[in-house]
Amino acid sequence: MIPLSSADAEATGVADEALVEVQADEQRDALVAALADALGDALVESHVEPGVDVWVRVVAESWVDAGRALRDRCGMAYFDFLSAIDWMPSPYGRDMDAQVDLPVDDGAADVATPAGGYETGLAGGQTRFQLLARLHDPVGHVGITVKADLAGDAPVVGSWTPVYPGADWHEREAWEMFGITFRDHPNQVHLYLPSHFEGNPLRKDYPLLARRVKPWPGIVDVELMPGQEEDDAGDDGSEGDES
Amino acid sequence: MTALDDTRQLAYIAGQASDARVNVELETEGMTLNIGPQHPATHGTLRVIVKLDGERVVAAEPVMGYMHRGYEKLSEVRTYPQVTTLVNRIDWLGSFANEVPFILAAERLMEVEAPPRAQWIRTALFELSRIANVVLFLGDMGVQLGAVTPVFFAFRDREFVLNQIEAVTGGRFHPNFDRIGGLKDDLPKGWVDETKGVLGRIRTFCDEMEDLVTGNEIFQARTRGIGVIPADVGLSYGLSGANIRASGVDWDLRRDGGVGLVHDQLDWKVWTHPDGDSFARYWVRLQEVREACDMVEQALDGIPSGPVMAKVPRIIKVPAGEAYVETENPLGVMGYYVVSKGDLVPYRVKIRSASFNNISITPWLLEGTYVPDVISILASLYFILGDIDR
Amino acid sequence: MSETLILAVELAWWQQTGIRAVVGLLAVLLPAGTLVYLFLFKMMSFMQSRLGPMEAGPYGSLQLLAEVGKFLQKEDILPRKADRVVFKAAPFVVLISTFLLVLVIPAGPDAWFIDVDTGIFLALAVSSISVIGILMAGWASSSKYSLMGGLRAAGQLVAYELPLVLAVMGVVIQAGTLNVQDIVMAQAEGEIFGWGGIGNPFILTQFLGFAIFLIAVQAELTQPPFDMPVAESEIVTGYLTEYTGLRFLLFFIGEFATAGIFSALAATLFLGGWYVPGLDPTSDLFNVIGPAILLGKVVLVAFLIFWFRFTYPRFREDQLQQLAWKVLIPLSLANIVLTGVLKVVF
């Protein structure tokens, strides 16, 4: 466990560390409890990593209510960011130990939901797209990551701009990069990409052209490290997997 | 200046009351001026479309993406050390500071801690990159307002800092020095003493700036009361760094965060200013440079001996999990949300860059200001295009 | 040259005119070149702790020549929608103003171009012609930046004409004449409370007028801190944005020539012109060394102008106007009243 670099770092002994962890736990647990109190069933899952961070997952229909509750009742006055995660395994990407890139799959866009749902991260989730937002409490010095499952391939969810005006640009970016439409957004146009861009680049089924043209060479050390010998080079991972 | 204060006050109230948003298709009278993307004032290719009524701005809309490099997509096909190379180039002036939050996030996922020596050297380099970054701002603020001389002093003194960074890392602007588990190399011999000499120069430079620029009546007339950002508005937009501290919010992640740099073992203070105008933002950054000099000195004095790299495998496979680490970078709060599925490459990296949020407040802020003030407000918010566009 | 200049050879009328024209050109271009080299290339560089041009000629003295050559060989670009006639005429209008202005400044007791009894009036009148040239440039360029620069220039230059004129009024009252040569003589032969050692340079009694004059000159030249019309970091170069090559060179030389001429005017009105104390003002020696002395004083005054230019940030347009209307004009009016009163009393 990485110790906190707060004043408690100077304290010695495991007991103090444990004390600190418990203390931070209480703060984060109280945070989750307050949110559960405000949202009720809309808060689907939560995960607290003691002393480090807290993740919560809410229902997409109560996304705006969750934002409001966090701002008004939990003191989260600071808007950090809002984005999304696409949990579909990339049809183009390199799988964990594969030696070559997976072949291009023309039907990649209709990859059906695998049985049992997508493999998602902390605080669970079953859908392909998940909204990811981060808020911070500048007074209590605690942050919270909020997720929400989004249904379907072109999901629609309420916009956070009435609650946090700073979400404006973040939602525009999420719209153009993932294809998530935000209801009641004042100006949902492209942010980074040219006006008539087709496609949503950060989706997993959107190919990275550079890798299509030239596949990933793998971890190949072309030069030996100082002091390394010829036969050590073979241990450094895949070699010669260029097609 | 009373009439100006009244109109500014009214503009602010009107903006708040109606929660004005800018749409490029607004139909208003007047001239539409395109500031940028090629323009001497914008730090790179930022384009601001302003609708003018005489010299007064009716609506302003920044258009960005001229430098969008797609880092989030690119980092999904690179191993973690390779991502460090990419990430260097986000905020290219505060070079080393970009790598730190990403490496710390990866270290948290791997449950590896860098040895103390590496943490202390990281802190020293972190603050050095802050000095290099903000010194440029101090000179540049003068140029945006028309004082052409201070920027030369800034560049000259910044050269020495960059030389020091180059002596350690091998790169002035893109060091690529941080590694998961520590640093790439140890310090060269004699570096500590040389750096202390350089810090003396920076302190002299700060005093010169205080004389030349801060006390100048014209500078004060151009920056005081211009671009006032109230604290709650700033927080709701996600403003960070000196911008939010200049609005009176006492919040600094070096003191209030909990990450693997050793700021808590140094003796320093957080500077805030109650006004929230351009002058406050300039003044806070000036004090922060001085503070950073002290911090580097303390860090250099306190470096413990030991290894600079923890035991990590040659090929780094980061275990599955999610981590978000943010640090107080020179431009503001920079954070990386790293999602890993146990592979060599990250599954998703969300880069939270400071300038993106800092500039998102400009449509609200620039309404009702004059054209010269547009430039000075953008200058005081201090953005780097690479940070906005990633 | 005046008719009393004695030459060994009697020149034909066209030869005399030719000499006059050449000398007139020199009188404009020589100070311009000196100021560009000394202040723009060297002084600005030293203030910014760098050396400036060092390659062209010894210590970079021929850099201006190199720049002239560079500008001469550039492509002549006109914006498509620009008003061609007005666009091309604008730099010449500004230069005409400069050349006309140099006519009234004497460089010696007999070394003058024209000697009219309303010299100062003529000078101030022709100096306003450059405003038209700048407006023409801003309008004809058909670019929004140029238009904004032109509009700013219109407001600024008209506003600062007044302090300029009123500051000069104090000198005129004290000298009792509008004739420039007589003003120099009044300073040369004047006395300070009975002591005639150094004459009576009007800067001693008109220091307020001198300060106002310098500030107004800074604004008339659109130099920082009054360079809103040419604010480089905002509107690229304002009314100059669309000018390239030779036309830009004409504006550039015009700007520095005007700076030199205004400095010469300030030196003549306040510092005593071509006179140095200790010599008889009517002697022929002054015809020879007068121009050199005047040039020295020009460099002195221009040093002040350019020193301010490189140090201060720029005023915003409304602050600039407030300074002119609310501060400088009342001060200069007060100066006139005071001068009048003191002139009668003493």
PDB file of N, CA and C in Angstrom, chain A residues 125-164:
ATOM      1  N   GLY A 125     -20.676  -2.997 -14.063  1.00  0.00           N
ATOM      2  CA  GLY A 125     -21.294  -2.471 -15.281  1.00  0.00           C
ATOM      3  C   GLY A 125     -21.482  -3.588 -16.282  1.00  0.00           C
ATOM      4  N   GLN A 126     -22.556  -3.514 -17.070  1.00  0.00           N
ATOM      5  CA  GLN A 126     -22.782  -4.576 -18.039  1.00  0.00           C
ATOM      6  C   GLN A 126     -22.800  -4.104 -19.470  1.00  0.00           C
ATOM      7  N   THR A 127     -22.843  -2.816 -19.675  1.00  0.00           N
ATOM      8  CA  THR A 127     -23.039  -2.348 -21.042  1.00  0.00           C
ATOM      9  C   THR A 127     -21.705  -2.046 -21.691  1.00  0.00           C
ATOM     10  N   ARG A 128     -21.796  -1.763 -23.005  1.00  0.00           N
ATOM     11  CA  ARG A 128     -20.570  -1.476 -23.742  1.00  0.00           C
ATOM     12  C   ARG A 128     -20.000  -0.113 -23.354  1.00  0.00           C
ATOM     13  N   PHE A 129     -20.899   0.861 -23.283  1.00  0.00           N
ATOM     14  CA  PHE A 129     -20.406   2.212 -22.984  1.00  0.00           C
ATOM     15  C   PHE A 129     -20.698   2.555 -21.543  1.00  0.00           C
ATOM     16  N   GLN A 130     -19.747   3.197 -20.938  1.00  0.00           N
ATOM     17  CA  GLN A 130     -19.940   3.678 -19.583  1.00  0.00           C
ATOM     18  C   GLN A 130     -19.490   5.125 -19.520  1.00  0.00           C
ATOM     19  N   LEU A 131     -20.341   5.952 -18.931  1.00  0.00           N
ATOM     20  CA  LEU A 131     -19.930   7.329 -18.708  1.00  0.00           C
ATOM     21  C   LEU A 131     -18.980   7.372 -17.528  1.00  0.00           C
ATOM     22  N   LEU A 132     -18.030   8.226 -17.624  1.00  0.00           N
ATOM     23  CA  LEU A 132     -17.033   8.322 -16.562  1.00  0.00           C
ATOM     24  C   LEU A 132     -16.877   9.791 -16.211  1.00  0.00           C
ATOM     25  N   ALA A 133     -17.123  10.143 -14.987  1.00  0.00           N
ATOM     26  CA  ALA A 133     -16.961  11.535 -14.576  1.00  0.00           C
ATOM     27  C   ALA A 133     -16.211  11.573 -13.263  1.00  0.00           C
ATOM     28  N   ARG A 134     -15.568  12.691 -13.050  1.00  0.00           N
ATOM     29  CA  ARG A 134     -14.755  12.810 -11.853  1.00  0.00           C
ATOM     30  C   ARG A 134     -15.045  14.169 -11.228  1.00  0.00           C
ATOM     31  N   LEU A 135     -15.326  14.149  -9.931  1.00  0.00           N
ATOM     32  CA  LEU A 135     -15.598  15.394  -9.220  1.00  0.00           C
ATOM     33  C   LEU A 135     -14.692  15.459  -8.007  1.00  0.00           C
ATOM     34  N   HIS A 136     -14.557  16.647  -7.481  1.00  0.00           N
ATOM     35  CA  HIS A 136     -13.624  16.818  -6.373  1.00  0.00           C
ATOM     36  C   HIS A 136     -14.198  17.790  -5.349  1.00  0.00           C
ATOM     37  N   ASP A 137     -13.869  17.562  -4.136  1.00  0.00           N
ATOM     38  CA  ASP A 137     -14.292  18.453  -3.064  1.00  0.00           C
ATOM     39  C   ASP A 137     -13.081  19.256  -2.624  1.00  0.00           C
ATOM     40  N   PRO A 138     -13.004  20.535  -2.964  1.00  0.00           N
ATOM     41  CA  PRO A 138     -11.786  21.289  -2.657  1.00  0.00           C
ATOM     42  C   PRO A 138     -11.609  21.590  -1.179  1.00  0.00           C
ATOM     43  N   VAL A 139     -12.655  21.436  -0.426  1.00  0.00           N
ATOM     44  CA  VAL A 139     -12.546  21.725   1.003  1.00  0.00           C
ATOM     45  C   VAL A 139     -12.196  20.468   1.773  1.00  0.00           C
ATOM     46  N   GLY A 140     -12.932  19.382   1.499  1.00  0.00           N
ATOM     47  CA  GLY A 140     -12.677  18.136   2.202  1.00  0.00           C
ATOM     48  C   GLY A 140     -11.559  17.318   1.578  1.00  0.00           C
ATOM     49  N   HIS A 141     -11.070  17.752   0.435  1.00  0.00           N
ATOM     50  CA  HIS A 141      -9.951  17.092  -0.251  1.00  0.00           C
ATOM     51  C   HIS A 141     -10.226  15.633  -0.530  1.00  0.00           C
ATOM     52  N   VAL A 142     -11.369  15.375  -1.135  1.00  0.00           N
ATOM     53  CA  VAL A 142     -11.655  14.007  -1.538  1.00  0.00           C
ATOM     54  C   VAL A 142     -12.297  14.075  -2.909  1.00  0.00           C
ATOM     55  N   GLY A 143     -12.013  13.085  -3.715  1.00  0.00           N
ATOM     56  CA  GLY A 143     -12.585  13.054  -5.056  1.00  0.00           C
ATOM     57  C   GLY A 143     -13.429  11.817  -5.228  1.00  0.00           C
ATOM     58  N   ILE A 144     -14.285  11.851  -6.242  1.00  0.00           N
ATOM     59  CA  ILE A 144     -15.144  10.694  -6.477  1.00  0.00           C
ATOM     60  C   ILE A 144     -15.256  10.470  -7.974  1.00  0.00           C
ATOM     61  N   THR A 145     -15.221   9.224  -8.363  1.00  0.00           N
ATOM     62  CA  THR A 145     -15.400   8.870  -9.765  1.00  0.00           C
ATOM     63  C   THR A 145     -16.797   8.304  -9.923  1.00  0.00           C
ATOM     64  N   VAL A 146     -17.552   8.864 -10.860  1.00  0.00           N
ATOM     65  CA  VAL A 146     -18.933   8.449 -11.064  1.00  0.00           C
ATOM     66  C   VAL A 146     -19.041   7.788 -12.425  1.00  0.00           C
ATOM     67  N   LYS A 147     -19.655   6.622 -12.436  1.00  0.00           N
ATOM     68  CA  LYS A 147     -19.853   5.932 -13.703  1.00  0.00           C
ATOM     69  C   LYS A 147     -21.344   5.718 -13.924  1.00  0.00           C
ATOM     70  N   ALA A 148     -21.694   5.491 -15.166  1.00  0.00           N
ATOM     71  CA  ALA A 148     -23.086   5.138 -15.463  1.00  0.00           C
ATOM     72  C   ALA A 148     -23.098   4.250 -16.686  1.00  0.00           C
ATOM     73  N   ASP A 149     -23.909   3.190 -16.616  1.00  0.00           N
ATOM     74  CA  ASP A 149     -24.051   2.313 -17.765  1.00  0.00           C
ATOM     75  C   ASP A 149     -24.922   2.964 -18.803  1.00  0.00           C
ATOM     76  N   LEU A 150     -24.496   2.906 -20.059  1.00  0.00           N
ATOM     77  CA  LEU A 150     -25.293   3.473 -21.132  1.00  0.00           C
ATOM     78  C   LEU A 150     -25.759   2.357 -22.038  1.00  0.00           C
ATOM     79  N   ALA A 151     -27.051   2.354 -22.348  1.00  0.00           N
ATOM     80  CA  ALA A 151     -27.600   1.245 -23.122  1.00  0.00           C
ATOM     81  C   ALA A 151     -27.447   1.502 -24.605  1.00  0.00           C
ATOM     82  N   GLY A 152     -27.171   0.471 -25.347  1.00  0.00           N
ATOM     83  CA  GLY A 152     -27.211   0.551 -26.794  1.00  0.00           C
ATOM     84  C   GLY A 152     -25.943   1.090 -27.404  1.00  0.00           C
ATOM     85  N   ASP A 153     -26.009   1.247 -28.699  1.00  0.00           N
ATOM     86  CA  ASP A 153     -24.838   1.666 -29.453  1.00  0.00           C
ATOM     87  C   ASP A 153     -24.778   3.163 -29.710  1.00  0.00           C
ATOM     88  N   ALA A 154     -25.901   3.833 -29.575  1.00  0.00           N
ATOM     89  CA  ALA A 154     -25.914   5.296 -29.745  1.00  0.00           C
ATOM     90  C   ALA A 154     -26.690   5.874 -28.575  1.00  0.00           C
ATOM     91  N   PRO A 155     -26.088   5.815 -27.399  1.00  0.00           N
ATOM     92  CA  PRO A 155     -26.860   6.127 -26.188  1.00  0.00           C
ATOM     93  C   PRO A 155     -27.169   7.611 -26.047  1.00  0.00           C
ATOM     94  N   VAL A 156     -28.222   7.865 -25.290  1.00  0.00           N
ATOM     95  CA  VAL A 156     -28.638   9.237 -24.990  1.00  0.00           C
ATOM     96  C   VAL A 156     -28.705   9.376 -23.483  1.00  0.00           C
ATOM     97  N   VAL A 157     -28.170  10.453 -22.978  1.00  0.00           N
ATOM     98  CA  VAL A 157     -28.191  10.667 -21.528  1.00  0.00           C
ATOM     99  C   VAL A 157     -28.325  12.164 -21.276  1.00  0.00           C
ATOM    100  N   GLY A 158     -28.788  12.533 -20.094  1.00  0.00           N
ATOM    101  CA  GLY A 158     -28.969  13.951 -19.796  1.00  0.00           C
ATOM    102  C   GLY A 158     -27.631  14.675 -19.670  1.00  0.00           C
ATOM    103  N   SER A 159     -27.672  15.970 -19.925  1.00  0.00           N
ATOM    104  CA  SER A 159     -26.429  16.743 -19.895  1.00  0.00           C
ATOM    105  C   SER A 159     -26.194  17.331 -18.510  1.00  0.00           C
ATOM    106  N   TRP A 160     -24.954  17.445 -18.145  1.00  0.00           N
ATOM    107  CA  TRP A 160     -24.601  17.987 -16.839  1.00  0.00           C
ATOM    108  C   TRP A 160     -24.412  19.490 -16.856  1.00  0.00           C
ATOM    109  N   THR A 161     -24.641  20.140 -18.002  1.00  0.00           N
ATOM    110  CA  THR A 161     -24.329  21.568 -18.077  1.00  0.00           C
ATOM    111  C   THR A 161     -25.174  22.433 -17.144  1.00  0.00           C
ATOM    112  N   PRO A 162     -26.424  22.069 -16.840  1.00  0.00           N
ATOM    113  CA  PRO A 162     -27.110  22.898 -15.838  1.00  0.00           C
ATOM    114  C   PRO A 162     -26.488  22.804 -14.452  1.00  0.00           C
ATOM    115  N   VAL A 163     -25.841  21.682 -14.195  1.00  0.00           N
ATOM    116  CA  VAL A 163     -25.271  21.488 -12.861  1.00  0.00           C
ATOM    117  C   VAL A 163     -23.843  22.043 -12.812  1.00  0.00           C
ATOM    118  N   TYR A 164     -23.029  21.623 -13.766  1.00  0.00           N
ATOM    119  CA  TYR A 164     -21.642  22.096 -13.851  1.00  0.00           C
ATOM    120  C   TYR A 164     -21.453  22.694 -15.238  1.00  0.00           C
TER     121      TYR A 164
END
